[in-house]
Amino acid sequence: MAVPVALLAAAALVSACGSSVTNKNRPLYDGVPFKAKAKPVDKKTDRAVFQVEIKGADRSAKGAREAAAHAGTTYCVVNYGSSKIDWVNDPADTEVQLTLTDGRAVFQGTCTP
């Protein structure tokens, strides 16, 4: 009887951890959920060169940068097993102005082993 109770308690604790996640399971960056999409620039030649598109980036520049960094890191870890990225326009570099087109920001980088 103790095992089912422990499993139920663990499930309750894990479900409480989602307080910073929206109902669409998108993490919040600077308090805002962003739709981030990372994909190769040209998957036929080199999948290591990728771009990240952040929709709704005009809602929070800081959050959009955080979402881009997270999406890029995830892309490289999943595809190359490394979180090292050589960014063309580094989302962590706040000195570089965020360029928006129709509320979207695009970041580009290359996964490096």
Short mmCIF file of C-alpha atoms in Angstrom, two decimals:
data_model
loop_
_atom_site.label_atom_id
_atom_site.label_comp_id
_atom_site.label_asym_id
_atom_site.label_seq_id
_atom_site.Cartn_x
_atom_site.Cartn_y
_atom_site.Cartn_z
CA MET A 1 0.00 0.00 0.00
CA ALA A 2 2.93 2.35 0.62
CA VAL A 3 4.18 2.13 -2.98
CA PRO A 4 0.94 3.43 -4.62
CA VAL A 5 0.74 6.24 -2.07
CA ALA A 6 4.35 7.20 -2.75
CA LEU A 7 3.74 7.16 -6.51
CA LEU A 8 0.67 9.34 -6.09
CA ALA A 9 2.61 11.81 -3.94
CA ALA A 10 5.44 11.92 -6.50
CA ALA A 11 2.96 12.56 -9.30
CA ALA A 12 1.43 15.42 -7.34
CA LEU A 13 4.84 16.99 -6.77
CA VAL A 14 5.79 16.72 -10.44
CA SER A 15 2.52 18.28 -11.56
CA ALA A 16 3.16 21.23 -9.26
CA CYS A 17 6.47 21.87 -10.99
CA GLY A 18 4.69 23.12 -14.09
CA SER A 19 3.80 26.48 -12.57
CA SER A 20 6.01 28.35 -15.06
CA VAL A 21 4.46 26.58 -18.04
CA THR A 22 1.39 27.73 -19.92
CA ASN A 23 -1.59 25.59 -20.76
CA LYS A 24 0.01 24.84 -24.14
CA ASN A 25 3.12 23.50 -22.37
CA ARG A 26 5.30 26.35 -23.58
CA PRO A 27 7.88 27.57 -21.11
CA LEU A 28 7.77 31.21 -20.12
CA TYR A 29 10.68 33.51 -20.92
CA ASP A 30 10.55 36.84 -19.15
CA GLY A 31 6.98 35.86 -18.24
CA VAL A 32 5.89 35.37 -21.87
CA PRO A 33 5.28 32.12 -23.80
CA PHE A 34 7.00 32.08 -27.19
CA LYS A 35 6.64 29.76 -30.15
CA ALA A 36 10.21 28.94 -31.12
CA LYS A 37 11.13 26.87 -34.14
CA ALA A 38 14.68 25.69 -34.82
CA LYS A 39 15.45 24.13 -38.19
CA PRO A 40 18.39 23.67 -40.52
CA VAL A 41 18.97 26.47 -43.02
CA ASP A 42 19.59 23.85 -45.75
CA LYS A 43 19.20 20.28 -44.55
CA LYS A 44 20.60 18.89 -47.80
CA THR A 45 24.03 20.46 -47.37
CA ASP A 46 24.69 20.96 -43.64
CA ARG A 47 22.23 20.39 -40.81
CA ALA A 48 24.65 22.01 -38.35
CA VAL A 49 23.81 25.46 -39.74
CA PHE A 50 20.40 26.30 -38.33
CA GLN A 51 18.05 29.16 -37.66
CA VAL A 52 15.63 29.80 -34.84
CA GLU A 53 12.44 31.77 -35.48
CA ILE A 54 10.69 33.33 -32.50
CA LYS A 55 7.09 34.34 -33.12
CA GLY A 56 5.72 37.21 -31.03
CA ALA A 57 9.20 38.52 -30.25
CA ASP A 58 7.79 42.03 -30.05
CA ARG A 59 6.16 41.11 -26.71
CA SER A 60 9.52 40.88 -24.91
CA ALA A 61 12.97 41.27 -26.45
CA LYS A 62 14.61 39.71 -23.39
CA GLY A 63 12.22 36.76 -23.44
CA ALA A 64 12.64 36.27 -27.19
CA ARG A 65 16.42 36.13 -26.77
CA GLU A 66 16.09 33.58 -23.97
CA ALA A 67 13.70 31.46 -26.04
CA ALA A 68 16.07 31.56 -29.03
CA ALA A 69 19.05 30.49 -26.92
CA HIS A 70 17.03 27.63 -25.43
CA ALA A 71 15.71 26.46 -28.83
CA GLY A 72 19.17 26.61 -30.40
CA THR A 73 20.76 24.70 -27.55
CA THR A 74 18.04 22.05 -27.70
CA TYR A 75 18.47 21.72 -31.48
CA CYS A 76 22.23 21.20 -31.19
CA VAL A 77 22.02 18.79 -28.27
CA VAL A 78 19.38 16.64 -30.00
CA ASN A 79 21.15 16.60 -33.37
CA TYR A 80 24.82 16.71 -32.36
CA GLY A 81 25.04 15.91 -28.67
CA SER A 82 26.68 19.23 -27.92
CA SER A 83 25.37 22.56 -26.66
CA LYS A 84 28.19 24.55 -28.26
CA ILE A 85 26.93 27.05 -30.81
CA ASP A 86 28.75 29.54 -32.99
CA TRP A 87 26.02 32.19 -33.33
CA VAL A 88 25.84 34.62 -36.26
CA ASN A 89 23.64 36.86 -34.13
CA ASP A 90 24.05 35.67 -30.55
CA PRO A 91 20.81 35.98 -28.56
CA ALA A 92 22.86 36.51 -25.39
CA ASP A 93 24.52 39.61 -26.87
CA THR A 94 22.19 42.42 -25.81
CA GLU A 95 24.44 44.94 -27.58
CA VAL A 96 23.16 43.64 -30.92
CA GLN A 97 19.77 45.14 -31.71
CA LEU A 98 16.92 42.69 -32.10
CA THR A 99 15.61 42.84 -35.68
CA LEU A 100 11.89 42.15 -35.98
CA THR A 101 9.88 41.33 -39.09
CA ASP A 102 6.12 41.08 -38.54
CA GLY A 103 6.78 40.54 -34.82
CA ARG A 104 9.23 37.68 -35.46
CA ALA A 105 12.91 37.50 -34.67
CA VAL A 106 15.31 35.14 -36.45
CA PHE A 107 18.63 33.97 -35.04
CA GLN A 108 21.17 31.87 -36.91
CA GLY A 109 23.98 29.67 -35.65
CA THR A 110 26.10 26.61 -36.27
CA CYS A 111 26.31 23.62 -33.95
CA THR A 112 29.93 22.88 -33.10
CA PRO A 113 31.14 19.64 -31.51
#
